[in-house]
Structure formats: structure tokens, C-alpha cells
mmCIF file with all atom_site columns, C-alpha atoms in Angstrom:
data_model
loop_
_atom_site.group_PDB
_atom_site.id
_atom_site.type_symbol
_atom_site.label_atom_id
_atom_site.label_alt_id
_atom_site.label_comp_id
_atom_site.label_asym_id
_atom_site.label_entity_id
_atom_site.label_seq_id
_atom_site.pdbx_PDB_ins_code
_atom_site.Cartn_x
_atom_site.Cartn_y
_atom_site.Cartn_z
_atom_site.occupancy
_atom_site.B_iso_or_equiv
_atom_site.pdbx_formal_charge
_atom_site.auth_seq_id
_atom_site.auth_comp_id
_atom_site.auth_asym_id
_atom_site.auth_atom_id
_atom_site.pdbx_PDB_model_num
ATOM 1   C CA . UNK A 1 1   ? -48.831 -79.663 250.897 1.00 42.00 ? 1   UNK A CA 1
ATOM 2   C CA . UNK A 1 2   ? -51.591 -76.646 251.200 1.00 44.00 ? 2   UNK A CA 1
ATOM 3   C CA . UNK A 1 3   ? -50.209 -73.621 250.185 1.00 49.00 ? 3   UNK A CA 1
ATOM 4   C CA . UNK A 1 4   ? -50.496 -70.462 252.740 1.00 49.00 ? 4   UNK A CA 1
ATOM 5   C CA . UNK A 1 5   ? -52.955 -67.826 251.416 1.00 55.00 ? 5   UNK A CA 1
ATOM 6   C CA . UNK A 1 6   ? -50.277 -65.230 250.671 1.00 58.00 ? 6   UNK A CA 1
ATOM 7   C CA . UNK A 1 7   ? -47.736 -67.749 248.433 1.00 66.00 ? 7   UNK A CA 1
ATOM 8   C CA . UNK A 1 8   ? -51.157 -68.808 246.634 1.00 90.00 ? 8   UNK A CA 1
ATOM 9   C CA . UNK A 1 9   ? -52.092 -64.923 246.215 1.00 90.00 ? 9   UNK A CA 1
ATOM 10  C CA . UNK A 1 10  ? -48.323 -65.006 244.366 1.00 91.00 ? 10  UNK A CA 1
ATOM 11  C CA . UNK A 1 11  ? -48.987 -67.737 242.537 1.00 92.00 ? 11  UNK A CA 1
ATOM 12  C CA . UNK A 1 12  ? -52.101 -66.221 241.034 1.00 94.00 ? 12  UNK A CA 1
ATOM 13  C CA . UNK A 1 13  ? -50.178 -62.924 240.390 1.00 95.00 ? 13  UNK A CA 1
ATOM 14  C CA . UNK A 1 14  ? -47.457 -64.417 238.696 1.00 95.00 ? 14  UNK A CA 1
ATOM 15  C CA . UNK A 1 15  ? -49.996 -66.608 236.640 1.00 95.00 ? 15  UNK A CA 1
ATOM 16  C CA . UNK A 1 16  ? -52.424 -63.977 235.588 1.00 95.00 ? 16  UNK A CA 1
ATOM 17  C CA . UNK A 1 17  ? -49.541 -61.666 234.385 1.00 95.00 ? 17  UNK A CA 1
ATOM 18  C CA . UNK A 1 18  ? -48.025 -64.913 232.698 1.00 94.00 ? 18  UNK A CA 1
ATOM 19  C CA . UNK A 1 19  ? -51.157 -64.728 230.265 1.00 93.00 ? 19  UNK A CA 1
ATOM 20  C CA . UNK A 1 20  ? -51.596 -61.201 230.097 1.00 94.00 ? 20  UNK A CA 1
ATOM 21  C CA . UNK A 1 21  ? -48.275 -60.489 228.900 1.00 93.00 ? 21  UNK A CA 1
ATOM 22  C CA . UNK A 1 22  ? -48.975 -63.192 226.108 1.00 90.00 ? 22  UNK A CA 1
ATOM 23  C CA . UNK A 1 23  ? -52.265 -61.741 225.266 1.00 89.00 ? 23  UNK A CA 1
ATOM 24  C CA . UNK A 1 24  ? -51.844 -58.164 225.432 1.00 90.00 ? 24  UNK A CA 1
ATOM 25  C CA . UNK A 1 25  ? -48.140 -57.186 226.078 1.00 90.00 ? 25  UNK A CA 1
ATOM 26  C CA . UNK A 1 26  ? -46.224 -54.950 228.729 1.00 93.00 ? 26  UNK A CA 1
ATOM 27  C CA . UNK A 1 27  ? -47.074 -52.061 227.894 1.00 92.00 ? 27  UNK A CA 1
ATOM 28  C CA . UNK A 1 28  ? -51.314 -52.730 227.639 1.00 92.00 ? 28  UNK A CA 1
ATOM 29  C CA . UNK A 1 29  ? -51.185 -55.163 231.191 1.00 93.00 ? 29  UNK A CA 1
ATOM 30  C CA . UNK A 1 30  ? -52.334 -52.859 234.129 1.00 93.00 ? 30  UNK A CA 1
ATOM 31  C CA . UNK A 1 31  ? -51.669 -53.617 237.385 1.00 94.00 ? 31  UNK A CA 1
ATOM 32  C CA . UNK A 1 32  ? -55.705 -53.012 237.851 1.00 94.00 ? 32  UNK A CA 1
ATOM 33  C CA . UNK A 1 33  ? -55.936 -56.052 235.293 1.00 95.00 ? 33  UNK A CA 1
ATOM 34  C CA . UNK A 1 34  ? -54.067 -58.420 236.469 1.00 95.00 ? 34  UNK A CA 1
ATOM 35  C CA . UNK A 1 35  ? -55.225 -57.915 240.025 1.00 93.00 ? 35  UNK A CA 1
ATOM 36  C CA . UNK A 1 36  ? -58.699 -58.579 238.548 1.00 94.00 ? 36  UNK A CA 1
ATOM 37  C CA . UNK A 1 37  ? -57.537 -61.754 236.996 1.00 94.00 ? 37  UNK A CA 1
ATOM 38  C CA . UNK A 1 38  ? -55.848 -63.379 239.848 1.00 92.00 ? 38  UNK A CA 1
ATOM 39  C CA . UNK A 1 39  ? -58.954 -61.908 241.864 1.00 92.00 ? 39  UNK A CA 1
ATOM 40  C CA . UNK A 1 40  ? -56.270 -60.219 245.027 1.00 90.00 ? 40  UNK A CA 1
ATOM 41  C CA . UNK A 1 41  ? -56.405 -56.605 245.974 1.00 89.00 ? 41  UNK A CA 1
ATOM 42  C CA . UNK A 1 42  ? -53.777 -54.331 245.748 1.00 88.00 ? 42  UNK A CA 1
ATOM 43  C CA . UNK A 1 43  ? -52.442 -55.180 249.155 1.00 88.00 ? 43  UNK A CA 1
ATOM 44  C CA . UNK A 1 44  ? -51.622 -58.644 247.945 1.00 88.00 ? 44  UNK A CA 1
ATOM 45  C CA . UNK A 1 45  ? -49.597 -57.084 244.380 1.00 88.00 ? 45  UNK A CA 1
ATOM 46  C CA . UNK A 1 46  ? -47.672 -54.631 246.638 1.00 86.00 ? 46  UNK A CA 1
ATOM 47  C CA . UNK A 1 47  ? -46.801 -57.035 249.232 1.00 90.00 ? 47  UNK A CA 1
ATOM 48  C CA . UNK A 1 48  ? -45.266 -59.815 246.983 1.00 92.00 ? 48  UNK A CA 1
ATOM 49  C CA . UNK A 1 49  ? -43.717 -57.549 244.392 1.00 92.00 ? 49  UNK A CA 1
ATOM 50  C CA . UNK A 1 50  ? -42.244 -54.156 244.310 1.00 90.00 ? 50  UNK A CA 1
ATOM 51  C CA . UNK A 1 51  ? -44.371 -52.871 241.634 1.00 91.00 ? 51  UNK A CA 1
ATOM 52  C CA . UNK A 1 52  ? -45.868 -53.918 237.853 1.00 94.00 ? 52  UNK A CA 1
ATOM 53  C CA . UNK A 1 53  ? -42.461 -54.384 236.584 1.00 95.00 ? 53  UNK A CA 1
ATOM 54  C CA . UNK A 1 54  ? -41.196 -56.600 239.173 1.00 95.00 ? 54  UNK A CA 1
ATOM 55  C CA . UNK A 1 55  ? -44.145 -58.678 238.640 1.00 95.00 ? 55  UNK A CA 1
ATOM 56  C CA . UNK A 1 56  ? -43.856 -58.548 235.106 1.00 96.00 ? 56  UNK A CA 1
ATOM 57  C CA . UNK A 1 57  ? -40.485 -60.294 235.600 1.00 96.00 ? 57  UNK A CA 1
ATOM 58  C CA . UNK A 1 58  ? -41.280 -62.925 237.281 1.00 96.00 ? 58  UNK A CA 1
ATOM 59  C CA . UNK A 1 59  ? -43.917 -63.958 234.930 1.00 95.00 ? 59  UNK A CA 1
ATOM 60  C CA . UNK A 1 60  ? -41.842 -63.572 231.921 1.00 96.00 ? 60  UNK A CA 1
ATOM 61  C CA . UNK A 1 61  ? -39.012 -65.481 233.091 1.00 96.00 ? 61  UNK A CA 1
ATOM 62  C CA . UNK A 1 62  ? -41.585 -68.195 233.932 1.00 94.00 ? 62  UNK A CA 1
ATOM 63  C CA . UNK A 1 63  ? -42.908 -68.109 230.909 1.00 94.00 ? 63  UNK A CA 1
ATOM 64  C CA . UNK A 1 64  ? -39.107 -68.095 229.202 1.00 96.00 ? 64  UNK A CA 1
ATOM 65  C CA . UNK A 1 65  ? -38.329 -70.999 230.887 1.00 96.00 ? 65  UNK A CA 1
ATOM 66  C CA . UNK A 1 66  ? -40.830 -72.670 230.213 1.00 95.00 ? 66  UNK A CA 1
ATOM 67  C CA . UNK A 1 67  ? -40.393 -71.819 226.196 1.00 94.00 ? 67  UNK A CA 1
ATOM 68  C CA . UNK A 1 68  ? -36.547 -72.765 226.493 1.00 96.00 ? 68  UNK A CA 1
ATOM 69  C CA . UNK A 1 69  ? -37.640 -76.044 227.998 1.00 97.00 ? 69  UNK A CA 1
ATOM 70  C CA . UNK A 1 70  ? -39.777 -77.081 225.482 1.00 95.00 ? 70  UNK A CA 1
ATOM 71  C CA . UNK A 1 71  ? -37.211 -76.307 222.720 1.00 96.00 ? 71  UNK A CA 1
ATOM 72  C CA . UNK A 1 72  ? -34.513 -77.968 224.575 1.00 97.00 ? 72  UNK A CA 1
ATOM 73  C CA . UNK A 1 73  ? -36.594 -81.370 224.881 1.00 97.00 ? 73  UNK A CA 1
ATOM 74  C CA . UNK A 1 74  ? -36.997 -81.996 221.612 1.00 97.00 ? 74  UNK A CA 1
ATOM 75  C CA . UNK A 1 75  ? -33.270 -80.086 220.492 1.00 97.00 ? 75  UNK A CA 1
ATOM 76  C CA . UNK A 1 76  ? -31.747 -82.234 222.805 1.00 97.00 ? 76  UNK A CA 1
ATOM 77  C CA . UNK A 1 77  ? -33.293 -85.816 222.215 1.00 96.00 ? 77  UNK A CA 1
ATOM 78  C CA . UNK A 1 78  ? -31.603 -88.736 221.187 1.00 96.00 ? 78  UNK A CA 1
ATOM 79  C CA . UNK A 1 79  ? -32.378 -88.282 217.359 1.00 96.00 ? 79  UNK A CA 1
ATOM 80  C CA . UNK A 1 80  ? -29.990 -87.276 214.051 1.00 97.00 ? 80  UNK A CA 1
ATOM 81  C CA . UNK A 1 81  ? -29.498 -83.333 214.269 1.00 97.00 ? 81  UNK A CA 1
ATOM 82  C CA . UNK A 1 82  ? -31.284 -82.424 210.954 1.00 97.00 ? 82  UNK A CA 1
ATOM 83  C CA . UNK A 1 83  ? -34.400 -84.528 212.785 1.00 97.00 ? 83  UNK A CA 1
ATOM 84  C CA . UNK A 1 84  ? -34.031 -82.604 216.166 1.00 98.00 ? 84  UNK A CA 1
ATOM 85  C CA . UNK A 1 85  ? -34.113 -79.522 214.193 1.00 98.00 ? 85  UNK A CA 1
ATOM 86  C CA . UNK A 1 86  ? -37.337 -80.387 212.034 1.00 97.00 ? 86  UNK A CA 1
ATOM 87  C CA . UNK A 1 87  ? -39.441 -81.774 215.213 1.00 97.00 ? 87  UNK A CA 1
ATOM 88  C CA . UNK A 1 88  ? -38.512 -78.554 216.504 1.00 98.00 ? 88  UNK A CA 1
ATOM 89  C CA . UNK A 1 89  ? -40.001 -76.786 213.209 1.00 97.00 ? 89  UNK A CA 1
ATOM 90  C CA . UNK A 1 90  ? -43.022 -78.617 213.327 1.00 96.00 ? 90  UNK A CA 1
ATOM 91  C CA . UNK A 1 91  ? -43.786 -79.387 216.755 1.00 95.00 ? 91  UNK A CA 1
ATOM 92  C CA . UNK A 1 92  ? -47.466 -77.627 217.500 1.00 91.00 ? 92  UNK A CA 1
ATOM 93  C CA . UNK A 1 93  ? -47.672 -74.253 218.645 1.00 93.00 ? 93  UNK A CA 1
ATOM 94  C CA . UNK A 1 94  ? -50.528 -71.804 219.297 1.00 92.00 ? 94  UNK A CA 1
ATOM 95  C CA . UNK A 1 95  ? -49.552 -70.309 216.257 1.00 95.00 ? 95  UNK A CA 1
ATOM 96  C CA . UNK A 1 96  ? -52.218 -67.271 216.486 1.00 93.00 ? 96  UNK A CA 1
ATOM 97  C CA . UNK A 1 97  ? -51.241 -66.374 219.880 1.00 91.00 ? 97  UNK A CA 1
ATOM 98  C CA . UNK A 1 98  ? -47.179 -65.684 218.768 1.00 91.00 ? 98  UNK A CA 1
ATOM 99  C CA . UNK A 1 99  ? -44.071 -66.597 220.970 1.00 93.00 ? 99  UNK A CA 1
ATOM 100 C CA . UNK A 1 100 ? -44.990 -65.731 224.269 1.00 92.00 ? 100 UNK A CA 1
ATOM 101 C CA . UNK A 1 101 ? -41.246 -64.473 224.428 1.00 94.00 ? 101 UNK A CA 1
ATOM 102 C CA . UNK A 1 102 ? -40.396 -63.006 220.777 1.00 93.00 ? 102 UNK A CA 1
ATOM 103 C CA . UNK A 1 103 ? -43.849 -60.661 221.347 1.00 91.00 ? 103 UNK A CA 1
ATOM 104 C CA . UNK A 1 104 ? -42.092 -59.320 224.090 1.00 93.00 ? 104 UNK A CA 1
ATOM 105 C CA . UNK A 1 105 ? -39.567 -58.101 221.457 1.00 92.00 ? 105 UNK A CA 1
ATOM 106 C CA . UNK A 1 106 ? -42.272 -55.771 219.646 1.00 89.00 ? 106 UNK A CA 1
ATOM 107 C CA . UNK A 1 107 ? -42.945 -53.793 222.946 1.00 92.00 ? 107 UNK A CA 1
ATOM 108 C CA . UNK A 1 108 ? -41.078 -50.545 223.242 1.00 93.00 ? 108 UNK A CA 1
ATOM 109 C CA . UNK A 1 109 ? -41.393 -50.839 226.780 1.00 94.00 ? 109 UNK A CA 1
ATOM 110 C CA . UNK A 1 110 ? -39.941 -54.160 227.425 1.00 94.00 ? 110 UNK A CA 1
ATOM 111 C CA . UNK A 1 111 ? -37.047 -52.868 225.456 1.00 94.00 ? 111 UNK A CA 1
ATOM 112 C CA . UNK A 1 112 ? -36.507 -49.727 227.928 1.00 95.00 ? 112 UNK A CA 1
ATOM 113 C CA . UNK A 1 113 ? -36.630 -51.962 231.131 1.00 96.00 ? 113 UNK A CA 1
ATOM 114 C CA . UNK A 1 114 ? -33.438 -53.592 231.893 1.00 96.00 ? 114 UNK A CA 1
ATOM 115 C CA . UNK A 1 115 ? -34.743 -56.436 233.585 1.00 96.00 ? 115 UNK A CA 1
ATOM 116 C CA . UNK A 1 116 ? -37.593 -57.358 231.718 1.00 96.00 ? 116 UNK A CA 1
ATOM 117 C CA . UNK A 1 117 ? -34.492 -56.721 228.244 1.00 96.00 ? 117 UNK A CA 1
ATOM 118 C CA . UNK A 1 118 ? -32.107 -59.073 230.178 1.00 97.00 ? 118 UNK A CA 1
ATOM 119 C CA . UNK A 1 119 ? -34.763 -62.183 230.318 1.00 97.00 ? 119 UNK A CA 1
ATOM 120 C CA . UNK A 1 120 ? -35.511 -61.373 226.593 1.00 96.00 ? 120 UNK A CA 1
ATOM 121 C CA . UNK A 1 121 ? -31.753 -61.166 225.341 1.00 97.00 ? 121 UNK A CA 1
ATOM 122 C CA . UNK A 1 122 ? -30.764 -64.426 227.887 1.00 97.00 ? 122 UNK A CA 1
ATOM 123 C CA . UNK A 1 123 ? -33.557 -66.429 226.620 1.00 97.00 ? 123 UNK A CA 1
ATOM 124 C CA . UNK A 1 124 ? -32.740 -65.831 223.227 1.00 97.00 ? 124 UNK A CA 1
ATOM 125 C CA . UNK A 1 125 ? -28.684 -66.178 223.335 1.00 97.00 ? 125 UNK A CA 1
ATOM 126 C CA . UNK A 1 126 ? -29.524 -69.569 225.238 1.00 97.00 ? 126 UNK A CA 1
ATOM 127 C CA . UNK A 1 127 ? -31.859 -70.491 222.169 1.00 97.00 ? 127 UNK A CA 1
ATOM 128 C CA . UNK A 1 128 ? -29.288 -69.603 219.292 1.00 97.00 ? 128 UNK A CA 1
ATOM 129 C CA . UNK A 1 129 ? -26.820 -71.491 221.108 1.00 98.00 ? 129 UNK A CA 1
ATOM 130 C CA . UNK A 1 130 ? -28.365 -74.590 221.560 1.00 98.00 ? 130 UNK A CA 1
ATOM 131 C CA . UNK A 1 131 ? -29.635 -74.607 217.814 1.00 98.00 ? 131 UNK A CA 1
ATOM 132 C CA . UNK A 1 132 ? -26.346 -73.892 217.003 1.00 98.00 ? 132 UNK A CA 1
ATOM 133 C CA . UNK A 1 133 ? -24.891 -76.956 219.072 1.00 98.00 ? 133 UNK A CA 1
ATOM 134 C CA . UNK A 1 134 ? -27.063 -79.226 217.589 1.00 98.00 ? 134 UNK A CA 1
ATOM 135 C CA . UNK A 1 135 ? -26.117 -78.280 213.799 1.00 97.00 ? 135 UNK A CA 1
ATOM 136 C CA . UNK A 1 136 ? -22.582 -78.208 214.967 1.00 98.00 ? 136 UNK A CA 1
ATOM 137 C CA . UNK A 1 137 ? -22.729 -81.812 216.266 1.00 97.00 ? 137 UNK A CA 1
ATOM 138 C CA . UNK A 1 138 ? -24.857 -82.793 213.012 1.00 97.00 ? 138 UNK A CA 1
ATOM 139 C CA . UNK A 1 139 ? -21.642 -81.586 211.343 1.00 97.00 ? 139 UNK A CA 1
ATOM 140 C CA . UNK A 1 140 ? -19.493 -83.344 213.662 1.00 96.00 ? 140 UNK A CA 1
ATOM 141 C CA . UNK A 1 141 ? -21.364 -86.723 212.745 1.00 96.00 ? 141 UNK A CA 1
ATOM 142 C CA . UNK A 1 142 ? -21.682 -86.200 208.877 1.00 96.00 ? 142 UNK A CA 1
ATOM 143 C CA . UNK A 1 143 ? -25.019 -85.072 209.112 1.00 96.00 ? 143 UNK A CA 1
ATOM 144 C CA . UNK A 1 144 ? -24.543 -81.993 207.706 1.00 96.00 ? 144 UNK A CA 1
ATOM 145 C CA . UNK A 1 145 ? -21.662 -80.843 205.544 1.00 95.00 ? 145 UNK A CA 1
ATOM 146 C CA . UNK A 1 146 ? -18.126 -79.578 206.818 1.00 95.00 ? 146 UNK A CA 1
ATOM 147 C CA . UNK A 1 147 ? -18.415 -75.918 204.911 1.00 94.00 ? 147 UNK A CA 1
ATOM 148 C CA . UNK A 1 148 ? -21.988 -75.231 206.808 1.00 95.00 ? 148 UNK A CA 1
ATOM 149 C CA . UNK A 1 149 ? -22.042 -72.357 209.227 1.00 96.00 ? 149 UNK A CA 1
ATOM 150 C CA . UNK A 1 150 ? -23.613 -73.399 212.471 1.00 97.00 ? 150 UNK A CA 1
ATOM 151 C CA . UNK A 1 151 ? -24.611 -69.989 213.555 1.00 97.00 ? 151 UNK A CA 1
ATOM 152 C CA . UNK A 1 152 ? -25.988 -69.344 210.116 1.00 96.00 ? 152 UNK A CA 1
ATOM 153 C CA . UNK A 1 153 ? -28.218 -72.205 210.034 1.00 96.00 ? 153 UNK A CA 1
ATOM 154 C CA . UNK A 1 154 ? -29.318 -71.829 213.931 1.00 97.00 ? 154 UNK A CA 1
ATOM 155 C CA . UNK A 1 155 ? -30.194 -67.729 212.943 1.00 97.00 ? 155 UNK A CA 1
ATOM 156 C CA . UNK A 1 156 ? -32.036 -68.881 210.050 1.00 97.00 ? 156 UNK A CA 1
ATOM 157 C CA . UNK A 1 157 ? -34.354 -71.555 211.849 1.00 97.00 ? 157 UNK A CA 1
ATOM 158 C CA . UNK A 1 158 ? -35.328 -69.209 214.553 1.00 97.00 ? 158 UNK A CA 1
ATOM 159 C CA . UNK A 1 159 ? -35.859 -66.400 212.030 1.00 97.00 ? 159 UNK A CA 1
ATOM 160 C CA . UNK A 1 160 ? -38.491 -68.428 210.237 1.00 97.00 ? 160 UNK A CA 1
ATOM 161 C CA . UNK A 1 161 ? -40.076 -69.546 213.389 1.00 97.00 ? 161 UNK A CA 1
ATOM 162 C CA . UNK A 1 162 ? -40.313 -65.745 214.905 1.00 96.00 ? 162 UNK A CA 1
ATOM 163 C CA . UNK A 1 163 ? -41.396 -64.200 211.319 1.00 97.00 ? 163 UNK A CA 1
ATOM 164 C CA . UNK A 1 164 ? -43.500 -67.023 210.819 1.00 97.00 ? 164 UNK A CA 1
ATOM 165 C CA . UNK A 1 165 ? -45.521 -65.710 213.902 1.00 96.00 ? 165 UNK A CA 1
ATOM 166 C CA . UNK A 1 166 ? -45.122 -62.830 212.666 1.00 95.00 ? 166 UNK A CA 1
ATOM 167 C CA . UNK A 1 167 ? -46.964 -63.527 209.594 1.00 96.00 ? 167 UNK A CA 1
ATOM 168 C CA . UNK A 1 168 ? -48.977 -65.014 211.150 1.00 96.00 ? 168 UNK A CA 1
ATOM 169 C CA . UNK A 1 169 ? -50.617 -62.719 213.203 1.00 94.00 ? 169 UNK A CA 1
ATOM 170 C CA . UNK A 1 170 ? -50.336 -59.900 210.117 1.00 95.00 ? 170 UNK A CA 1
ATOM 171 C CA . UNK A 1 171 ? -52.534 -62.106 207.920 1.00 96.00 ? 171 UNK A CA 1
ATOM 172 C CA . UNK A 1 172 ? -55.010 -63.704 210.901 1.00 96.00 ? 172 UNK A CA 1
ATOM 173 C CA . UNK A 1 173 ? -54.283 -67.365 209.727 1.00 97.00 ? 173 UNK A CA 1
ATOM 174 C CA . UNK A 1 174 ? -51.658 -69.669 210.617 1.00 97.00 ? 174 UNK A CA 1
ATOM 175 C CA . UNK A 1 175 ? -51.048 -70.385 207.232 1.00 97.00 ? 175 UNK A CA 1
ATOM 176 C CA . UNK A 1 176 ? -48.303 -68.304 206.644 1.00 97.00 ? 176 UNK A CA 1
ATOM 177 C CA . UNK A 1 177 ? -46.668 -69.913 209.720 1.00 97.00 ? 177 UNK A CA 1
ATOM 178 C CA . UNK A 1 178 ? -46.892 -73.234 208.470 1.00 97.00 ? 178 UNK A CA 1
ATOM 179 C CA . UNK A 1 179 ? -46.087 -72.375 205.080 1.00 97.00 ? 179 UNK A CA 1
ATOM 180 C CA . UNK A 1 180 ? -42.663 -70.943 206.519 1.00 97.00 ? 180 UNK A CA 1
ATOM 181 C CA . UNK A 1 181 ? -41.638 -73.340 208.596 1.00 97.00 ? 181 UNK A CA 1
ATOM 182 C CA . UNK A 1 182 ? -42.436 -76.358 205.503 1.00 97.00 ? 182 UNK A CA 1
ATOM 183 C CA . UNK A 1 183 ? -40.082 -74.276 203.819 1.00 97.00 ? 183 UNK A CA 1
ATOM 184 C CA . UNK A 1 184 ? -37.091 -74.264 206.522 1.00 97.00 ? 184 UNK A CA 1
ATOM 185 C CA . UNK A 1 185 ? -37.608 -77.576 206.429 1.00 97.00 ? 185 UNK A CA 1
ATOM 186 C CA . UNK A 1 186 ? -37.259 -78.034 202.579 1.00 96.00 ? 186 UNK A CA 1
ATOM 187 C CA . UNK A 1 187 ? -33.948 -76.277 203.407 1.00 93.00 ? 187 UNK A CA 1
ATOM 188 C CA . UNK A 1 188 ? -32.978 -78.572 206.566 1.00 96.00 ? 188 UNK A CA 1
ATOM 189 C CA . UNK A 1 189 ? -33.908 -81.748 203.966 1.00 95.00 ? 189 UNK A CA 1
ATOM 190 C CA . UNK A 1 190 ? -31.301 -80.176 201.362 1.00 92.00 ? 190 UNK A CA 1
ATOM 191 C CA . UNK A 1 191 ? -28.527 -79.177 203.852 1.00 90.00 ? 191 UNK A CA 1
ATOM 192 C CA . UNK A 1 192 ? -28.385 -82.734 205.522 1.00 90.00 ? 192 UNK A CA 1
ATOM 193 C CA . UNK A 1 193 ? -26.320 -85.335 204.160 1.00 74.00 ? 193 UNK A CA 1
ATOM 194 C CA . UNK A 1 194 ? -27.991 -88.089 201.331 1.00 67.00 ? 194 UNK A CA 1
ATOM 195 C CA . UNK A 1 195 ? -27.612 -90.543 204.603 1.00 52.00 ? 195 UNK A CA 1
ATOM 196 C CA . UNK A 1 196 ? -30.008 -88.894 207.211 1.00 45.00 ? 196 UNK A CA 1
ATOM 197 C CA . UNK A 1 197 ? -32.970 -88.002 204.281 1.00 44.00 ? 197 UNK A CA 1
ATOM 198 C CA . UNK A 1 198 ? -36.270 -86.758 205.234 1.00 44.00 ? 198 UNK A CA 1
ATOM 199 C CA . UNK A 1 199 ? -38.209 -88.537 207.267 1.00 44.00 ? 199 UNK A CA 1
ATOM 200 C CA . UNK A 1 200 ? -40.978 -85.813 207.956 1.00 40.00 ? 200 UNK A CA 1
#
């Protein structure tokens, strides 16, 4: 199906913010920017959205989604929990580049606009509570001992992945990154049961 000039205008909109957000943040993406990216005027901006912020929302829920996905295929496979939990450790990530939605985090801006806030803190409560299903089940199934704390474990895995980044960045190499997350799963290896072992 051919898309109409003005929903591919959106589309391009939505896309170039999508990136700039990830490269630069809220607060450094100018509407003048990312109406030079997508290559519309400001006619086009101001007749699909409201203003930068609307925009902005749009593209970062996209680009949530999108995230949560990707985290929920391999959290949600057909696999032993402690496994689930190290493919999602390891799986490949444009390490240099940081979460496209824990950098929203470090922007003062994103944190004084409710909407943009909202996408953040949903994203994130839907992330901590699927990790923390999937060590609960590993539980359930022996895969990890009775006394663990699912919301414990789940906090800890995402902390190492969002510091990681973190460090990342900080240092210029993704080193760091890769360094943390072989140690979460050192941890994973020594919280699961003697019968699901380490098969990274």
C-alpha cells in the first residue's frame, strides 16, 4: 500500500527523532534538527504533532517498545530461567551508543515532562517485572533456590546492564560493559541450581 505524503512526512518525524533522542538526548534534539533529518518543513512538524514534546513521545515510546520487545523474546523463550536470563545478558547490543531508553533517564528534562517520565517509568516497571517472573518461575521449577528474592535478582540484572552502559560510555570502550555483564553472569551460574549449570 503507498503511503499518502503527509502519514510518510510522520513517519519520517517520528523516525528522525527516534535516533536523535538516542544520539543526543531531549534536551540537545531541536525541532530545527529533526526537521532537517526527516527533510519536512515546519508545516509538516506542526501539523502531525502539537509541538517537540509531543513528537518526542511518540518516538520514545517507539523506541520503548521496541527495547521491551527485544527483552521479552529472548525472557520469554522456551529455555531454563537462569538461560533466559544469561541470553538476555549477552545478547549484542550497540554497547557505545547506551540504552536508547535508560539515557533518557540522565536527561533533566525528560524527568520534568510527565509524558515523556510516564513512558520511561512504564517501560521500566514492565522490564523489572518480567525479569522478575522469569526468576520466580526458575524458582518455581528448581532452577533457582527457594530463599532467592526474585525482585532482588531481577534489580540486580538490569542494574548491571544500565551501569554497564554506563561505564561504558565513561571509559569510551565497551569493555567495561562486557566485563559487567560476564560478571552477572558468574553470579546467575552460582545462583542456579547444580542441575541447570552453565552452558554459556
Amino acid at each position: 500500500m503507498t503511503r499518502s505524503p503527509e502519514s510518510d512526512a510522520r513517519t519520517r518525524l517520528v523516525d528522525a527523532t527516534t535516533e536523535l533522542l538516542w544520539e543526543r538526548g531531549y534536551a540537545a534534539t531541536s525541532p530545527r534538527a529533526i526537521m532537517d533529518r526527516a527533510e519536512v518543513g515546519q508545516g509538516s512538524l506542526y501539523h502531525h504533532f502539537a509541538g517537540k514534546e509531543a513528537l518526542a513521545a511518540a518516538a520514545f515510546e517507539h523506541r520503548a517498545a521496541e527495547t521491551f520487545a527485544a527483552a521479552d523474546a529472548l525472557l520469554s523463550a522456551d529455555r531454563p530461567a537462569p538461560q533466559r536470563i544469561r541470553d538476555y545478558l549477552l545478547r549484542q547490543r550497540d554497547v557505545l551508543r547506551g540504552c536508547p531508553v535508560g539515557r533518557m533517564a540522565q536527561d533533566a528534562d525528560v524527568l520534568t515532562s510527565a509524558p515523556l517520565q510516564e513512558i520511561l517509568r512504564t517501560t521500566f516497571t514492565r522490564l523489572r517485572g518480567l525479569m522478575r517472573s522469569v526468576v520466580a518461575e526458575g524458582i518455581r521449577t528448581g532452577d533457582f533456590p527457594a530463599d532467592l528474592d526474585p525482585q532482588e535478582l531481577a534489580d540486580t540484572v538490569l542494574a548491571v546492564v544500565q551501569g554497564g552502559y554506563v561505564l561504558a560510555r565513561a571509559q569510551g570502550s565497551a569493555v567495561p560493559f562486557h566485563r559487567a555483564v560476564t560478571g552477572a553472569v558468574a553470579l546467575i551460574d552460582h545462583a542456579a541450581t547444580p542441575t541447570t549449570g552453565s552452558s554459556t
